[in-house]
GROMACS .gro file of C-alpha atoms in nm:
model
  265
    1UNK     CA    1   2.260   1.003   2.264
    2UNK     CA    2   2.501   1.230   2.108
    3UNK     CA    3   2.366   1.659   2.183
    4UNK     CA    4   2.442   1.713   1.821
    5UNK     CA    5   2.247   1.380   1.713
    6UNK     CA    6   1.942   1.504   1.928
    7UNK     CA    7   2.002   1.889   1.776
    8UNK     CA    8   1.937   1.766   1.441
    9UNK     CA    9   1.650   1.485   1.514
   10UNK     CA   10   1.480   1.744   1.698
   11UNK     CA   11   1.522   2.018   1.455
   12UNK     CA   12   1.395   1.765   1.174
   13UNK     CA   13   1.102   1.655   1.389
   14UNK     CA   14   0.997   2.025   1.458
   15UNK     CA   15   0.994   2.142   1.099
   16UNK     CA   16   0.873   1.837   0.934
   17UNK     CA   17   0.577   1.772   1.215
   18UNK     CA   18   0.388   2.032   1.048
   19UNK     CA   19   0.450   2.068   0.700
   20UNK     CA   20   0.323   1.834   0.440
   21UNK     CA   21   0.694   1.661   0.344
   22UNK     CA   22   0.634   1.331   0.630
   23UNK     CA   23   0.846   1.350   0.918
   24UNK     CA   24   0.916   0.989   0.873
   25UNK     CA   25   1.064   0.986   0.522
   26UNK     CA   26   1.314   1.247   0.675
   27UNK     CA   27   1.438   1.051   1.035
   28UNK     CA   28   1.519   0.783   0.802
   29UNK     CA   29   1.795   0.978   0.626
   30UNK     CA   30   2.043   1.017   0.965
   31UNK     CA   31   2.017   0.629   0.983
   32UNK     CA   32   2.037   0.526   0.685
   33UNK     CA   33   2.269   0.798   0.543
   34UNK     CA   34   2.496   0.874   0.810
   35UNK     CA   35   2.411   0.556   1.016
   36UNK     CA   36   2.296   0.689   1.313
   37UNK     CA   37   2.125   0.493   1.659
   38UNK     CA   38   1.806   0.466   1.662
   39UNK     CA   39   1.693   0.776   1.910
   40UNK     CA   40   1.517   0.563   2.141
   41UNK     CA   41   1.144   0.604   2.278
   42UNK     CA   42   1.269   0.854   2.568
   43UNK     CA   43   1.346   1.124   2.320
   44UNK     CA   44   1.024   1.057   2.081
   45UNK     CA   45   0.800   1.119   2.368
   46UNK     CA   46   1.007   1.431   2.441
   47UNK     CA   47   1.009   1.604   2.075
   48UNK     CA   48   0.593   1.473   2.039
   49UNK     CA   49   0.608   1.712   2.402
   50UNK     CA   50   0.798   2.034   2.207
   51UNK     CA   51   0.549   1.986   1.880
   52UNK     CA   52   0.273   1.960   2.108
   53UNK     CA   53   0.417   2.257   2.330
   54UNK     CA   54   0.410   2.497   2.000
   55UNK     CA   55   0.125   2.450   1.849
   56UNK     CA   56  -0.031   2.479   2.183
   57UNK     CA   57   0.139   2.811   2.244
   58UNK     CA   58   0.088   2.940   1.875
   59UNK     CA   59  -0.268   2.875   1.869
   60UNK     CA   60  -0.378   2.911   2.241
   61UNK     CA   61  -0.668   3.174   2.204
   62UNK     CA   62  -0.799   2.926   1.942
   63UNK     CA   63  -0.762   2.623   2.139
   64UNK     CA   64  -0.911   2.822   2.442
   65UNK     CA   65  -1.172   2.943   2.268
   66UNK     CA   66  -1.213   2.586   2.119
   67UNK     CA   67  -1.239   2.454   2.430
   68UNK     CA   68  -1.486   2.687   2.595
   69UNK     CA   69  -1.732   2.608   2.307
   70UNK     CA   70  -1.697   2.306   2.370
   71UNK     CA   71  -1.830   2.337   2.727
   72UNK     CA   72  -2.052   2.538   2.619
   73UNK     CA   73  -2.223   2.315   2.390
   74UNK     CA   74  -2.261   2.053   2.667
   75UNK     CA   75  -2.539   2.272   2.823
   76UNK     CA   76  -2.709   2.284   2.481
   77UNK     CA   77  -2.557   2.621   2.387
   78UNK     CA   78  -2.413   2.616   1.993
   79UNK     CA   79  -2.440   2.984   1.912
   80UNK     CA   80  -2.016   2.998   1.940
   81UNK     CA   81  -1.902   2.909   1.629
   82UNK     CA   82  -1.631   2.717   1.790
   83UNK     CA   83  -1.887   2.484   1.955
   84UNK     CA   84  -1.989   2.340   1.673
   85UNK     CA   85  -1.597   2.372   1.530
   86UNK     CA   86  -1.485   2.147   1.873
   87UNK     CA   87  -1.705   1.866   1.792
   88UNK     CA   88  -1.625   1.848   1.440
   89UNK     CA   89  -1.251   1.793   1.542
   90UNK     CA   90  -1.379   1.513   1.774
   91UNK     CA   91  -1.527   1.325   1.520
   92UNK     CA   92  -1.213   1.416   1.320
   93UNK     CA   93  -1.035   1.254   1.575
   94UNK     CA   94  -1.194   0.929   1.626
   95UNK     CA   95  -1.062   0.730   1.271
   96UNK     CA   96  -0.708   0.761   1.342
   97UNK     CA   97  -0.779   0.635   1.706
   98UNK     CA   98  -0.951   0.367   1.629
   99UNK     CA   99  -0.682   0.320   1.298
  100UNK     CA  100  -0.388   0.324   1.583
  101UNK     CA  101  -0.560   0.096   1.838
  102UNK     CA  102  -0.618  -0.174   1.579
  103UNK     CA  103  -0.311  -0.113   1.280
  104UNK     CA  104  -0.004   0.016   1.460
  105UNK     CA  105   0.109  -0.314   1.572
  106UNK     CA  106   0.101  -0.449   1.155
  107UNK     CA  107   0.227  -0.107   1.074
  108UNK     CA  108   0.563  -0.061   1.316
  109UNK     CA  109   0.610  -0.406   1.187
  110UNK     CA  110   0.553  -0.447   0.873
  111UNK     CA  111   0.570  -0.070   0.721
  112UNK     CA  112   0.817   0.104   0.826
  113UNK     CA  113   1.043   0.032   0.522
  114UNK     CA  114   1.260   0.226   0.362
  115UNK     CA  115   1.080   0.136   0.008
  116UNK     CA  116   0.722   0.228   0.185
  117UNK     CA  117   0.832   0.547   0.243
  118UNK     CA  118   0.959   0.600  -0.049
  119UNK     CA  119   0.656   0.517  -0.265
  120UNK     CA  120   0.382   0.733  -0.019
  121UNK     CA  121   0.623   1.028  -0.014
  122UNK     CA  122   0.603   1.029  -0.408
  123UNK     CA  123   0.229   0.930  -0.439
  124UNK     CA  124   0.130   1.157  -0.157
  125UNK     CA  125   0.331   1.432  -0.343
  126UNK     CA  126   0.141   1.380  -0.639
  127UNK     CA  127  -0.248   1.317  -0.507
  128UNK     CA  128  -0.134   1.661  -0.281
  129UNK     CA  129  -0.075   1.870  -0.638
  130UNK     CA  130  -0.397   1.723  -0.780
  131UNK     CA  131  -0.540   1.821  -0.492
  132UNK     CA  132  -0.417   2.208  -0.471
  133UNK     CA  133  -0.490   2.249  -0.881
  134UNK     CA  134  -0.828   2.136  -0.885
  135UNK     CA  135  -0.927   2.280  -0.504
  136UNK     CA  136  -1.180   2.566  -0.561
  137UNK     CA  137  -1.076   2.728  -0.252
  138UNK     CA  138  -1.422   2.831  -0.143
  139UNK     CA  139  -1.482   2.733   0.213
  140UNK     CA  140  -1.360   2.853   0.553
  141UNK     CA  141  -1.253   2.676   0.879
  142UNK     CA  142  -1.600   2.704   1.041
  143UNK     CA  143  -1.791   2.520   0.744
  144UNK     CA  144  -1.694   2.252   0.797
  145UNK     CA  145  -1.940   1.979   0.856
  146UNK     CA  146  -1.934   1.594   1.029
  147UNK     CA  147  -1.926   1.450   0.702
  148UNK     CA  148  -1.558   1.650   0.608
  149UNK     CA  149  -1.454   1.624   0.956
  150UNK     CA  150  -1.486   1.229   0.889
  151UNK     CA  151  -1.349   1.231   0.555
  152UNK     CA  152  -1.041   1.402   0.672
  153UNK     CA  153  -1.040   1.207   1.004
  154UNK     CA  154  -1.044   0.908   0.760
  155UNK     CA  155  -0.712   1.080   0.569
  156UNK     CA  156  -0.551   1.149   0.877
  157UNK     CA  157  -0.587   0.780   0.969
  158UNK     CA  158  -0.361   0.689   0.633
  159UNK     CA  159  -0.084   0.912   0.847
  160UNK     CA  160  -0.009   0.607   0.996
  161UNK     CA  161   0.139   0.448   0.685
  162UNK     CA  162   0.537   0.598   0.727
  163UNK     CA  163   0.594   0.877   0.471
  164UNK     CA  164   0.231   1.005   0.440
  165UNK     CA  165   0.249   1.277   0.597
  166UNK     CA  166  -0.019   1.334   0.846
  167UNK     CA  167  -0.013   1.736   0.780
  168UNK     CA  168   0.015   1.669   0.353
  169UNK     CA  169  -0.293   1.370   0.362
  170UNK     CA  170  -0.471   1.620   0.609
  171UNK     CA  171  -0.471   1.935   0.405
  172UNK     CA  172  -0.485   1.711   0.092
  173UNK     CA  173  -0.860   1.583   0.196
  174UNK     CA  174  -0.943   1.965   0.317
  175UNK     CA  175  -0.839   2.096  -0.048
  176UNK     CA  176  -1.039   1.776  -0.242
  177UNK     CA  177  -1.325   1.938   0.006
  178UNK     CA  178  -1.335   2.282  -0.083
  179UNK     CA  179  -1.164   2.469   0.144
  180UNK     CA  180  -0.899   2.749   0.062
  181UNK     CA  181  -0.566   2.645   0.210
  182UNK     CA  182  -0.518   2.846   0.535
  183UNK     CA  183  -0.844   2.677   0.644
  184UNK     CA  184  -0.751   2.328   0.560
  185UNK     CA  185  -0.377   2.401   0.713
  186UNK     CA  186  -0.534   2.511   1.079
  187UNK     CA  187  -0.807   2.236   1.054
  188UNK     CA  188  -0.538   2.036   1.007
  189UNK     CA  189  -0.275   2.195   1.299
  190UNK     CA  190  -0.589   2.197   1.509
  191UNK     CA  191  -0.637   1.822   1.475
  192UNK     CA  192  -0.259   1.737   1.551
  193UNK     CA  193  -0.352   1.810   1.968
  194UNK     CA  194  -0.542   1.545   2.012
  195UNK     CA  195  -0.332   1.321   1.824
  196UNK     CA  196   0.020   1.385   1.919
  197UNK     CA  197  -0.111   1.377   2.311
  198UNK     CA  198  -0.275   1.048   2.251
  199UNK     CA  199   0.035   0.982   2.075
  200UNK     CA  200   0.275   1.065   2.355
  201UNK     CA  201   0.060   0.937   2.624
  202UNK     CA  202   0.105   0.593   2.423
  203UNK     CA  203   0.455   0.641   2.411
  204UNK     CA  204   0.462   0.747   2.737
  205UNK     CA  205   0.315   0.445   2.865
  206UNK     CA  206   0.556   0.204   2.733
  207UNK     CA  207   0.863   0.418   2.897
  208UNK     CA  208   0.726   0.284   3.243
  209UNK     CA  209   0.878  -0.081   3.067
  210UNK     CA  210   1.202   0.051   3.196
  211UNK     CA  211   1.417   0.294   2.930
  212UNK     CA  212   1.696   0.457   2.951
  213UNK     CA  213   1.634   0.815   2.993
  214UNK     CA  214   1.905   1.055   2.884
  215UNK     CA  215   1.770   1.366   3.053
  216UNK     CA  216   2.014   1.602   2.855
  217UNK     CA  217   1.904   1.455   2.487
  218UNK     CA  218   1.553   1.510   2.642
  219UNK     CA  219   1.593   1.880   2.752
  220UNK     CA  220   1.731   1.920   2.349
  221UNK     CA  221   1.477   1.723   2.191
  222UNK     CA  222   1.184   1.960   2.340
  223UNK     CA  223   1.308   2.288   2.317
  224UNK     CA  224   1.490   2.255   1.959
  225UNK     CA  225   1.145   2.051   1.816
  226UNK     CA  226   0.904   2.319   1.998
  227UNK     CA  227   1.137   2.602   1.833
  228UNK     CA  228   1.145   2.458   1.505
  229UNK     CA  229   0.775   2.370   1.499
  230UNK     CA  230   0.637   2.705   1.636
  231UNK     CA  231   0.876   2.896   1.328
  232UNK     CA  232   0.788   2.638   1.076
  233UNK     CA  233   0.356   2.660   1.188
  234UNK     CA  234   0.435   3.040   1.156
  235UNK     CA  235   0.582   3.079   0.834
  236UNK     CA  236   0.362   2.808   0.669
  237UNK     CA  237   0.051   3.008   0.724
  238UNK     CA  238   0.225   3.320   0.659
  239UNK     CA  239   0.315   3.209   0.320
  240UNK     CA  240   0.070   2.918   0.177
  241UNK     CA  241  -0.189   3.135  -0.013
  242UNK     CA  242   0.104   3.303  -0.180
  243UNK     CA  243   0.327   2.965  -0.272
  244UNK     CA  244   0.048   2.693  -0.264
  245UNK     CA  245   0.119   2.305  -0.223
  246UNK     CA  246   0.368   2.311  -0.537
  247UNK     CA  247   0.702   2.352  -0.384
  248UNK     CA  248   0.617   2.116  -0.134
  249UNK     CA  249   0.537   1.841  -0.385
  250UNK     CA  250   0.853   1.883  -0.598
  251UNK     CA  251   1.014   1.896  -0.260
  252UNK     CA  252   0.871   1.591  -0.148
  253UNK     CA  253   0.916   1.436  -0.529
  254UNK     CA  254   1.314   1.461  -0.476
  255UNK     CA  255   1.295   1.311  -0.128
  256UNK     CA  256   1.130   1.036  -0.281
  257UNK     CA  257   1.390   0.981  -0.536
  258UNK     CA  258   1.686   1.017  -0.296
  259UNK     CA  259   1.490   0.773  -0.041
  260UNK     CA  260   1.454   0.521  -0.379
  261UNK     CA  261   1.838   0.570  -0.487
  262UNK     CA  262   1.958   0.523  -0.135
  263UNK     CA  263   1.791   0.139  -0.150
  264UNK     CA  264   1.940   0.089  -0.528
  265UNK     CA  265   2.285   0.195  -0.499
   0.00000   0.00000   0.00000
């Protein structure tokens, strides 16, 4: 793979990981647009390791603290806040999973379409402003309960669908829910962990097939995407109670009409 090819895959995969505009709908435009190679499994593994790396590394006292509740609450011990948080993202976890396990097969095969990700870029867009006007914005992170942790386990399973968004369907469910945005936006970062590494271990698995590896590509791929993603996490939560979910959705809007002009003409 060409450095600058993986320097701008990588870049797009960092930034778009994370915010609610679908990573998918925007590796399609290098192929389609400029007609790029496919950048082969070798390098997704490798940018799913530089997302993984910065969300890790921005939230670590979180995801420590996460963890050690977790522990914790093995002995029978739930007075940590985060004990009770830990096993809500468990359950969180376990639709999309099971959704992968049994779907991802039909999906790579049967969904990955230009047109698809046209049409859940734009409906996302639009179920994502509902969402953000009619939220009432009154709960916090450690509210939640199993039944929200399933419902937006449940949304995070639709992430599967190219051009969803798992981020956008995430925080989408957390708004419908009640919760103000920074909580729904870490709920949903939190939840990406466990899903990008069972993501990459899958991945990861079928390399052992026998791929190509182009180690340079790889050495771009995760320190441009873990860059990219740690900025991007950073300056979303820095700035989401002040802009909201609108610019997103008009952003997401236009890709959806570029995607869908691309196919006409």
């Amino acid at each position: 793979m060409d450095i600058v090819h993986a320097l701008v895959l990588a870049l797009i995969q960092g930034i778009t990981e994370f915010l609610p505009i679908s990573s998918s709908g925007h590796l399609i435009l290098p192929k389609e647009v400029l007609g790029w190679p496919d950048q082969g499994l070798a390098f997704d593994v490798a940018v799913h390791v530089g997302t993984l790396s910065a969300v890790v590394l921005y939230f670590h006292k979180d995801l420590a603290a996460l963890l050690k509740g977790g522990v914790q609450s093995l002995t029978g011990n739930f007075s940590d806040p985060y004990a009770h948080l830990a096993w809500m993202l468990v359950a969180a976890t376990v639709p999309a999973g099971l959704a992968g396990l049994l779907f991802n097969d039909f999906i790579e095969a049967n969904l990955r379409s230009a047109a698809v990700i046209a049409a859940t870029t734009i409906i996302f867009a639009l179920l994502l402003a509902y969402a953000d006007k009619k939220a009432s914005f009154n709960k916090e992170l450690f509210d939640i309960g199993l039944k929200a942790a399933l419902i937006i386990g449940c949304a995070q399973a639709l992430a599967l669908v190219p051009g969803t968004s798992r981020s956008g369907i995430t925080i989408t469910a957390a708004l419908l829910l009640g919760f103000n945005r920074e909580s729904a936006a870490k709920f949903s970062f939190f939840m990406s962990v466990p899903i990008i590494v069972l993501s990459g271990a899958f991945k990861g698995l079928e390399l052992l097939d026998g791929h190509d590896v182009d180690w340079a590509a790889i050495a771009v791929g995760v320190v441009v995407s873990a860059i990219s993603a740690y900025l991007c996490i950073h300056y979303f939560l820095s700035f989401i109670n002040r802009i909201g979910m609108m610019p997103f959705v008009w952003y997401r809007l236009a890709l959806g009409a570029v995607l869908i002009a691309m196919m006409v003409f």
